[in-house]
C-alpha cells in the first residue's frame, strides 16, 4: 500500500540538510507504541532485519538558505510512504486520525489530506 500524506503548518516548515532522519522520527511517532517497538527493535526478519516501509523526500521544492544550511518548504509539505505490510499502513492511518498534531524536527504539523495510492 502507498499513501500520499499532506500536512500544513502555522509557520514555514524549516528543516536542515539531511532532514530525512526527522521524517523517520515523525513516522515512528505516528506508529502505535506496539508497532513502533516491533519495527524498531525486532522488525521483519529473515537473515537480516527489515523495517518494511519506505518514504520519499518532501515533494515540494524547498528554498535552500545557504547561510543557515536549511530548507524552507513554506507552510505545506507532502510525501509518500509505502509498505507491503498491511499492518504497518493500517497503523499509520490509525495514528494519523488519532493524533491531531505532529512534530517534524521543530515544526508543528497538522494532517490536511491523506491519499491512498495503492
mmCIF file of N, CA and C in Angstrom:
data_model
loop_
_atom_site.group_PDB
_atom_site.id
_atom_site.type_symbol
_atom_site.label_atom_id
_atom_site.label_comp_id
_atom_site.label_asym_id
_atom_site.label_seq_id
_atom_site.Cartn_x
_atom_site.Cartn_y
_atom_site.Cartn_z
ATOM 1 N N UNK A 1 0.848 -1.169 0.000
ATOM 2 C CA UNK A 1 0.000 0.000 0.000
ATOM 3 C C UNK A 1 0.894 1.233 0.000
ATOM 4 N N UNK A 2 0.375 2.261 -0.642
ATOM 5 C CA UNK A 2 1.114 3.517 -0.716
ATOM 6 C C UNK A 2 0.173 4.660 -0.373
ATOM 7 N N UNK A 3 0.659 5.577 0.455
ATOM 8 C CA UNK A 3 -0.113 6.748 0.842
ATOM 9 C C UNK A 3 0.651 8.010 0.490
ATOM 10 N N UNK A 4 -0.089 9.034 0.115
ATOM 11 C CA UNK A 4 0.490 10.367 -0.010
ATOM 12 C C UNK A 4 -0.063 11.165 1.160
ATOM 13 N N UNK A 5 0.815 11.639 2.005
ATOM 14 C CA UNK A 5 0.429 12.391 3.194
ATOM 15 C C UNK A 5 0.703 13.869 2.968
ATOM 16 N N UNK A 6 -0.298 14.690 3.242
ATOM 17 C CA UNK A 6 -0.150 16.130 3.103
ATOM 18 C C UNK A 6 -0.380 16.782 4.466
ATOM 19 N N UNK A 7 0.520 17.684 4.816
ATOM 20 C CA UNK A 7 0.475 18.361 6.103
ATOM 21 C C UNK A 7 0.515 19.870 5.905
ATOM 22 N N UNK A 8 -0.065 20.588 6.849
ATOM 23 C CA UNK A 8 0.032 22.048 6.885
ATOM 24 C C UNK A 8 0.637 22.445 8.224
ATOM 25 N N UNK A 9 1.226 23.621 8.239
ATOM 26 C CA UNK A 9 1.855 24.145 9.443
ATOM 27 C C UNK A 9 1.478 25.613 9.598
ATOM 28 N N UNK A 10 1.328 26.087 10.841
ATOM 29 C CA UNK A 10 1.021 27.508 11.026
ATOM 30 C C UNK A 10 2.178 28.424 10.618
ATOM 31 N N UNK A 11 3.395 27.861 10.542
ATOM 32 C CA UNK A 11 4.581 28.628 10.112
ATOM 33 C C UNK A 11 5.282 27.867 8.997
ATOM 34 N N UNK A 12 6.258 28.482 8.389
ATOM 35 C CA UNK A 12 7.065 27.811 7.379
ATOM 36 C C UNK A 12 7.773 26.608 7.982
ATOM 37 N N UNK A 13 7.796 25.525 7.235
ATOM 38 C CA UNK A 13 8.498 24.321 7.669
ATOM 39 C C UNK A 13 9.971 24.497 7.312
ATOM 40 N N UNK A 14 10.805 24.580 8.341
ATOM 41 C CA UNK A 14 12.242 24.788 8.175
ATOM 42 C C UNK A 14 12.944 23.515 8.627
ATOM 43 N N UNK A 15 13.753 22.939 7.736
ATOM 44 C CA UNK A 15 14.469 21.697 8.049
ATOM 45 C C UNK A 15 15.914 21.788 7.576
ATOM 46 N N UNK A 16 16.826 21.166 8.330
ATOM 47 C CA UNK A 16 18.234 21.189 7.934
ATOM 48 C C UNK A 16 18.516 20.201 6.810
ATOM 49 N N UNK A 17 19.707 20.312 6.233
ATOM 50 C CA UNK A 17 20.169 19.303 5.282
ATOM 51 C C UNK A 17 20.105 17.959 5.998
ATOM 52 N N UNK A 18 19.824 16.888 5.272
ATOM 53 C CA UNK A 18 19.740 15.570 5.887
ATOM 54 C C UNK A 18 18.498 15.427 6.753
ATOM 55 N N UNK A 19 17.421 16.079 6.335
ATOM 56 C CA UNK A 19 16.203 16.108 7.140
ATOM 57 C C UNK A 19 15.450 14.781 7.192
ATOM 58 N N UNK A 20 15.876 13.779 6.437
ATOM 59 C CA UNK A 20 15.129 12.513 6.428
ATOM 60 C C UNK A 20 15.113 11.830 7.790
ATOM 61 N N UNK A 21 16.123 12.072 8.628
ATOM 62 C CA UNK A 21 16.096 11.482 9.976
ATOM 63 C C UNK A 21 14.937 12.057 10.784
ATOM 64 N N UNK A 22 14.577 13.313 10.537
ATOM 65 C CA UNK A 22 13.422 13.914 11.213
ATOM 66 C C UNK A 22 12.119 13.306 10.687
ATOM 67 N N UNK A 23 12.088 13.035 9.388
ATOM 68 C CA UNK A 23 10.903 12.390 8.812
ATOM 69 C C UNK A 23 10.737 10.984 9.381
ATOM 70 N N UNK A 24 11.831 10.246 9.474
ATOM 71 C CA UNK A 24 11.768 8.899 10.027
ATOM 72 C C UNK A 24 11.272 8.944 11.477
ATOM 73 N N UNK A 25 11.774 9.885 12.255
ATOM 74 C CA UNK A 25 11.333 10.020 13.647
ATOM 75 C C UNK A 25 9.840 10.340 13.715
ATOM 76 N N UNK A 26 9.368 11.211 12.842
ATOM 77 C CA UNK A 26 7.942 11.542 12.833
ATOM 78 C C UNK A 26 7.106 10.313 12.509
ATOM 79 N N UNK A 27 7.550 9.546 11.516
ATOM 80 C CA UNK A 27 6.810 8.333 11.135
ATOM 81 C C UNK A 27 6.773 7.350 12.298
ATOM 82 N N UNK A 28 7.900 7.127 12.947
ATOM 83 C CA UNK A 28 7.920 6.227 14.101
ATOM 84 C C UNK A 28 6.976 6.725 15.193
ATOM 85 N N UNK A 29 6.851 8.033 15.348
ATOM 86 C CA UNK A 29 5.940 8.575 16.354
ATOM 87 C C UNK A 29 4.475 8.498 15.942
ATOM 88 N N UNK A 30 4.206 8.349 14.658
ATOM 89 C CA UNK A 30 2.827 8.134 14.202
ATOM 90 C C UNK A 30 2.392 6.702 14.518
ATOM 91 N N UNK A 31 3.336 5.753 14.412
ATOM 92 C CA UNK A 31 3.022 4.366 14.750
ATOM 93 C C UNK A 31 2.533 4.273 16.196
ATOM 94 N N UNK A 32 1.677 3.285 16.477
ATOM 95 C CA UNK A 32 1.308 2.974 17.861
ATOM 96 C C UNK A 32 2.564 2.477 18.576
ATOM 97 N N UNK A 33 2.555 2.527 19.892
ATOM 98 C CA UNK A 33 3.724 2.107 20.665
ATOM 99 C C UNK A 33 4.107 0.663 20.341
ATOM 100 N N UNK A 34 3.136 -0.204 20.246
ATOM 101 C CA UNK A 34 3.385 -1.623 19.978
ATOM 102 C C UNK A 34 4.062 -1.824 18.621
ATOM 103 N N UNK A 35 3.525 -1.186 17.596
ATOM 104 C CA UNK A 35 4.095 -1.315 16.246
ATOM 105 C C UNK A 35 5.451 -0.624 16.176
ATOM 106 N N UNK A 36 5.574 0.543 16.790
ATOM 107 C CA UNK A 36 6.847 1.274 16.791
ATOM 108 C C UNK A 36 7.963 0.416 17.392
ATOM 109 N N UNK A 37 7.688 -0.189 18.534
ATOM 110 C CA UNK A 37 8.703 -1.028 19.179
ATOM 111 C C UNK A 37 9.032 -2.250 18.331
ATOM 112 N N UNK A 38 8.015 -2.855 17.716
ATOM 113 C CA UNK A 38 8.260 -4.019 16.859
ATOM 114 C C UNK A 38 9.144 -3.645 15.671
ATOM 115 N N UNK A 39 8.771 -2.588 14.968
ATOM 116 C CA UNK A 39 9.524 -2.193 13.769
ATOM 117 C C UNK A 39 10.945 -1.778 14.132
ATOM 118 N N UNK A 40 11.096 -1.026 15.209
ATOM 119 C CA UNK A 40 12.416 -0.520 15.580
ATOM 120 C C UNK A 40 13.311 -1.594 16.189
ATOM 121 N N UNK A 41 12.760 -2.400 17.075
ATOM 122 C CA UNK A 41 13.576 -3.372 17.802
ATOM 123 C C UNK A 41 13.684 -4.728 17.110
ATOM 124 N N UNK A 42 12.574 -5.246 16.620
ATOM 125 C CA UNK A 42 12.544 -6.602 16.061
ATOM 126 C C UNK A 42 12.558 -6.581 14.540
ATOM 127 N N UNK A 43 11.600 -5.874 13.965
ATOM 128 C CA UNK A 43 11.481 -5.806 12.514
ATOM 129 C C UNK A 43 11.012 -7.128 11.934
ATOM 130 N N UNK A 44 10.928 -7.155 10.630
ATOM 131 C CA UNK A 44 10.569 -8.365 9.914
ATOM 132 C C UNK A 44 11.883 -9.058 9.602
ATOM 133 N N UNK A 45 12.032 -10.301 10.012
ATOM 134 C CA UNK A 45 13.337 -10.967 9.929
ATOM 135 C C UNK A 45 13.377 -12.094 8.925
ATOM 136 N N UNK A 46 14.506 -12.135 8.261
ATOM 137 C CA UNK A 46 14.980 -13.318 7.546
ATOM 138 C C UNK A 46 16.366 -13.490 8.149
ATOM 139 N N UNK A 47 17.396 -13.458 7.347
ATOM 140 C CA UNK A 47 18.750 -13.438 7.902
ATOM 141 C C UNK A 47 19.090 -12.034 8.413
ATOM 142 N N UNK A 48 18.362 -11.028 7.901
ATOM 143 C CA UNK A 48 18.565 -9.639 8.301
ATOM 144 C C UNK A 48 17.255 -9.073 8.829
ATOM 145 N N UNK A 49 17.344 -7.925 9.482
ATOM 146 C CA UNK A 49 16.156 -7.225 9.971
ATOM 147 C C UNK A 49 15.709 -6.199 8.933
ATOM 148 N N UNK A 50 14.395 -6.178 8.653
ATOM 149 C CA UNK A 50 13.829 -5.216 7.713
ATOM 150 C C UNK A 50 12.691 -4.459 8.385
ATOM 151 N N UNK A 51 12.622 -3.160 8.162
ATOM 152 C CA UNK A 51 11.522 -2.363 8.701
ATOM 153 C C UNK A 51 10.284 -2.463 7.821
ATOM 154 N N UNK A 52 10.474 -2.751 6.554
ATOM 155 C CA UNK A 52 9.409 -2.929 5.561
ATOM 156 C C UNK A 52 8.530 -1.709 5.344
ATOM 157 N N UNK A 53 9.113 -0.536 5.444
ATOM 158 C CA UNK A 53 8.426 0.660 4.971
ATOM 159 C C UNK A 53 9.485 1.604 4.414
ATOM 160 N N UNK A 54 9.051 2.448 3.508
ATOM 161 C CA UNK A 54 9.956 3.462 2.971
ATOM 162 C C UNK A 54 9.153 4.739 2.762
ATOM 163 N N UNK A 55 9.863 5.838 2.617
ATOM 164 C CA UNK A 55 9.201 7.115 2.409
ATOM 165 C C UNK A 55 10.028 7.962 1.464
ATOM 166 N N UNK A 56 9.354 8.876 0.807
ATOM 167 C CA UNK A 56 10.011 9.753 -0.160
ATOM 168 C C UNK A 56 10.572 10.984 0.529
ATOM 169 N N UNK A 57 11.357 11.732 -0.231
ATOM 170 C CA UNK A 57 11.733 13.076 0.199
ATOM 171 C C UNK A 57 10.461 13.917 0.211
ATOM 172 N N UNK A 58 10.500 15.078 0.807
ATOM 173 C CA UNK A 58 9.381 16.017 0.739
ATOM 174 C C UNK A 58 9.212 16.414 -0.722
ATOM 175 N N UNK A 59 7.975 16.376 -1.194
ATOM 176 C CA UNK A 59 7.704 16.586 -2.623
ATOM 177 C C UNK A 59 7.816 18.048 -3.057
ATOM 178 N N UNK A 60 7.550 18.960 -2.162
ATOM 179 C CA UNK A 60 7.630 20.383 -2.508
ATOM 180 C C UNK A 60 9.096 20.817 -2.618
ATOM 181 N N UNK A 61 9.345 21.766 -3.493
ATOM 182 C CA UNK A 61 10.690 22.324 -3.618
ATOM 183 C C UNK A 61 10.927 23.289 -2.467
ATOM 184 N N UNK A 62 11.906 22.979 -1.669
ATOM 185 C CA UNK A 62 12.265 23.870 -0.571
ATOM 186 C C UNK A 62 13.262 24.916 -1.041
ATOM 187 N N UNK A 63 13.138 26.098 -0.503
ATOM 188 C CA UNK A 63 14.101 27.170 -0.811
ATOM 189 C C UNK A 63 15.291 26.963 0.121
ATOM 190 N N UNK A 64 16.461 26.740 -0.454
ATOM 191 C CA UNK A 64 17.655 26.500 0.360
ATOM 192 C C UNK A 64 18.242 27.818 0.820
ATOM 193 N N UNK A 65 18.442 27.941 2.117
ATOM 194 C CA UNK A 65 19.048 29.137 2.698
ATOM 195 C C UNK A 65 20.483 28.765 3.057
ATOM 196 N N UNK A 66 21.393 29.115 2.171
ATOM 197 C CA UNK A 66 22.791 28.688 2.272
ATOM 198 C C UNK A 66 23.452 29.118 3.579
ATOM 199 N N UNK A 67 23.194 30.336 3.997
ATOM 200 C CA UNK A 67 23.828 30.879 5.201
ATOM 201 C C UNK A 67 23.481 30.043 6.444
ATOM 202 N N UNK A 68 22.247 29.525 6.499
ATOM 203 C CA UNK A 68 21.797 28.751 7.657
ATOM 204 C C UNK A 68 21.851 27.235 7.411
ATOM 205 N N UNK A 69 22.091 26.845 6.147
ATOM 206 C CA UNK A 69 22.123 25.434 5.743
ATOM 207 C C UNK A 69 20.815 24.715 6.071
ATOM 208 N N UNK A 70 19.703 25.387 5.714
ATOM 209 C CA UNK A 70 18.375 24.819 5.939
ATOM 210 C C UNK A 70 17.518 24.999 4.689
ATOM 211 N N UNK A 71 16.439 24.227 4.635
ATOM 212 C CA UNK A 71 15.430 24.354 3.586
ATOM 213 C C UNK A 71 14.179 24.971 4.188
ATOM 214 N N UNK A 72 13.584 25.905 3.461
ATOM 215 C CA UNK A 72 12.302 26.488 3.837
ATOM 216 C C UNK A 72 11.273 25.956 2.844
ATOM 217 N N UNK A 73 10.347 25.133 3.329
ATOM 218 C CA UNK A 73 9.351 24.497 2.466
ATOM 219 C C UNK A 73 8.023 25.246 2.418
ATOM 220 N N UNK A 74 7.921 26.367 3.081
ATOM 221 C CA UNK A 74 6.627 27.042 3.162
ATOM 222 C C UNK A 74 5.769 26.330 4.199
ATOM 223 N N UNK A 75 4.456 26.575 4.180
ATOM 224 C CA UNK A 75 3.624 26.005 5.241
ATOM 225 C C UNK A 75 2.879 24.724 4.838
ATOM 226 N N UNK A 76 3.201 24.164 3.677
ATOM 227 C CA UNK A 76 2.584 22.899 3.254
ATOM 228 C C UNK A 76 3.669 21.945 2.776
ATOM 229 N N UNK A 77 3.600 20.705 3.257
ATOM 230 C CA UNK A 77 4.521 19.682 2.768
ATOM 231 C C UNK A 77 3.739 18.398 2.506
ATOM 232 N N UNK A 78 4.300 17.557 1.664
ATOM 233 C CA UNK A 78 3.704 16.249 1.403
ATOM 234 C C UNK A 78 4.820 15.270 1.062
ATOM 235 N N UNK A 79 4.534 13.989 1.286
ATOM 236 C CA UNK A 79 5.470 12.932 0.929
ATOM 237 C C UNK A 79 4.719 11.616 0.837
ATOM 238 N N UNK A 80 5.363 10.637 0.215
ATOM 239 C CA UNK A 80 4.794 9.301 0.093
ATOM 240 C C UNK A 80 5.379 8.399 1.162
ATOM 241 N N UNK A 81 4.565 7.456 1.622
ATOM 242 C CA UNK A 81 5.040 6.381 2.482
ATOM 243 C C UNK A 81 4.434 5.088 1.939
ATOM 244 N N UNK A 82 5.251 4.034 1.878
ATOM 245 C CA UNK A 82 4.824 2.766 1.294
ATOM 246 C C UNK A 82 5.264 1.596 2.146
ATOM 247 N N UNK A 83 4.490 0.517 2.065
ATOM 248 C CA UNK A 83 4.865 -0.726 2.719
ATOM 249 C C UNK A 83 4.048 -1.869 2.142
ATOM 250 N N UNK A 84 4.672 -3.049 1.989
ATOM 251 C CA UNK A 84 3.901 -4.228 1.595
ATOM 252 C C UNK A 84 3.174 -4.841 2.795
ATOM 253 N N UNK A 85 3.521 -4.379 4.007
ATOM 254 C CA UNK A 85 2.917 -4.913 5.232
ATOM 255 C C UNK A 85 1.655 -4.123 5.573
ATOM 256 N N UNK A 86 0.519 -4.732 5.360
ATOM 257 C CA UNK A 86 -0.771 -4.073 5.585
ATOM 258 C C UNK A 86 -0.897 -3.563 7.016
ATOM 259 N N UNK A 87 -0.394 -4.320 7.985
ATOM 260 C CA UNK A 87 -0.500 -3.929 9.389
ATOM 261 C C UNK A 87 0.211 -2.600 9.657
ATOM 262 N N UNK A 88 1.329 -2.341 8.997
ATOM 263 C CA UNK A 88 2.045 -1.073 9.184
ATOM 264 C C UNK A 88 1.239 0.097 8.635
ATOM 265 N N UNK A 89 0.694 -0.078 7.450
ATOM 266 C CA UNK A 89 -0.037 1.025 6.825
ATOM 267 C C UNK A 89 -1.349 1.301 7.554
ATOM 268 N N UNK A 90 -2.009 0.263 8.031
ATOM 269 C CA UNK A 90 -3.222 0.471 8.819
ATOM 270 C C UNK A 90 -2.899 1.212 10.112
ATOM 271 N N UNK A 91 -1.761 0.879 10.718
ATOM 272 C CA UNK A 91 -1.349 1.546 11.942
ATOM 273 C C UNK A 91 -1.018 3.020 11.680
ATOM 274 N N UNK A 92 -0.374 3.291 10.558
ATOM 275 C CA UNK A 92 -0.096 4.686 10.171
ATOM 276 C C UNK A 92 -1.408 5.452 10.021
ATOM 277 N N UNK A 93 -2.367 4.862 9.307
ATOM 278 C CA UNK A 93 -3.657 5.536 9.124
ATOM 279 C C UNK A 93 -4.336 5.800 10.463
ATOM 280 N N UNK A 94 -4.343 4.811 11.336
ATOM 281 C CA UNK A 94 -4.939 4.995 12.660
ATOM 282 C C UNK A 94 -4.232 6.109 13.426
ATOM 283 N N UNK A 95 -2.904 6.129 13.370
ATOM 284 C CA UNK A 95 -2.137 7.162 14.058
ATOM 285 C C UNK A 95 -2.395 8.554 13.515
ATOM 286 N N UNK A 96 -2.577 8.656 12.196
ATOM 287 C CA UNK A 96 -2.848 9.952 11.582
ATOM 288 C C UNK A 96 -4.193 10.510 12.030
ATOM 289 N N UNK A 97 -5.175 9.630 12.183
ATOM 290 C CA UNK A 97 -6.509 10.099 12.565
ATOM 291 C C UNK A 97 -6.689 10.198 14.076
ATOM 292 N N UNK A 98 -5.840 9.508 14.806
ATOM 293 C CA UNK A 98 -5.916 9.528 16.271
ATOM 294 C C UNK A 98 -5.260 10.791 16.844
ATOM 295 N N UNK A 99 -4.185 11.223 16.238
ATOM 296 C CA UNK A 99 -3.435 12.380 16.725
ATOM 297 C C UNK A 99 -3.797 13.616 15.921
ATOM 298 N N UNK A 100 -3.778 14.737 16.598
ATOM 299 C CA UNK A 100 -4.116 15.990 15.937
ATOM 300 C C UNK A 100 -2.883 16.704 15.408
ATOM 301 N N UNK A 101 -1.815 16.652 16.171
ATOM 302 C CA UNK A 101 -0.611 17.413 15.848
ATOM 303 C C UNK A 101 0.594 16.474 15.761
ATOM 304 N N UNK A 102 1.510 16.796 14.848
ATOM 305 C CA UNK A 102 2.719 16.003 14.662
ATOM 306 C C UNK A 102 3.922 16.937 14.670
ATOM 307 N N UNK A 103 5.082 16.390 15.047
ATOM 308 C CA UNK A 103 6.317 17.165 15.076
ATOM 309 C C UNK A 103 7.267 16.641 14.014
ATOM 310 N N UNK A 104 7.819 17.546 13.248
ATOM 311 C CA UNK A 104 8.863 17.230 12.273
ATOM 312 C C UNK A 104 10.028 18.147 12.613
ATOM 313 N N UNK A 105 10.974 17.622 13.372
ATOM 314 C CA UNK A 105 12.019 18.475 13.926
ATOM 315 C C UNK A 105 11.366 19.458 14.883
ATOM 316 N N UNK A 106 11.600 20.748 14.656
ATOM 317 C CA UNK A 106 10.988 21.788 15.495
ATOM 318 C C UNK A 106 9.676 22.308 14.920
ATOM 319 N N UNK A 107 9.168 21.657 13.885
ATOM 320 C CA UNK A 107 7.976 22.134 13.186
ATOM 321 C C UNK A 107 6.720 21.425 13.676
ATOM 322 N N UNK A 108 5.671 22.196 13.803
ATOM 323 C CA UNK A 108 4.352 21.703 14.206
ATOM 324 C C UNK A 108 3.543 21.471 12.928
ATOM 325 N N UNK A 109 3.043 20.239 12.747
ATOM 326 C CA UNK A 109 2.305 19.893 11.537
ATOM 327 C C UNK A 109 0.930 19.335 11.867
ATOM 328 N N UNK A 110 -0.002 19.544 10.942
ATOM 329 C CA UNK A 110 -1.358 19.009 11.045
ATOM 330 C C UNK A 110 -1.690 18.317 9.722
ATOM 331 N N UNK A 111 -2.324 17.157 9.797
ATOM 332 C CA UNK A 111 -2.707 16.432 8.579
ATOM 333 C C UNK A 111 -3.777 17.231 7.855
ATOM 334 N N UNK A 112 -3.584 17.425 6.558
ATOM 335 C CA UNK A 112 -4.624 18.092 5.768
ATOM 336 C C UNK A 112 -5.302 17.100 4.828
ATOM 337 N N UNK A 113 -4.535 16.199 4.200
ATOM 338 C CA UNK A 113 -5.112 15.233 3.264
ATOM 339 C C UNK A 113 -4.286 13.942 3.309
ATOM 340 N N UNK A 114 -4.995 12.819 3.220
ATOM 341 C CA UNK A 114 -4.356 11.526 3.068
ATOM 342 C C UNK A 114 -4.927 10.885 1.814
ATOM 343 N N UNK A 115 -4.058 10.570 0.856
ATOM 344 C CA UNK A 115 -4.463 9.894 -0.386
ATOM 345 C C UNK A 115 -3.979 8.461 -0.336
ATOM 346 N N UNK A 116 -4.875 7.527 -0.596
ATOM 347 C CA UNK A 116 -4.448 6.134 -0.748
ATOM 348 C C UNK A 116 -4.145 5.922 -2.222
ATOM 349 N N UNK A 117 -2.898 5.588 -2.519
ATOM 350 C CA UNK A 117 -2.467 5.436 -3.911
ATOM 351 C C UNK A 117 -2.707 4.004 -4.376
ATOM 352 N N UNK A 118 -2.255 3.034 -3.610
ATOM 353 C CA UNK A 118 -2.483 1.621 -3.960
ATOM 354 C C UNK A 118 -2.713 0.820 -2.712
#
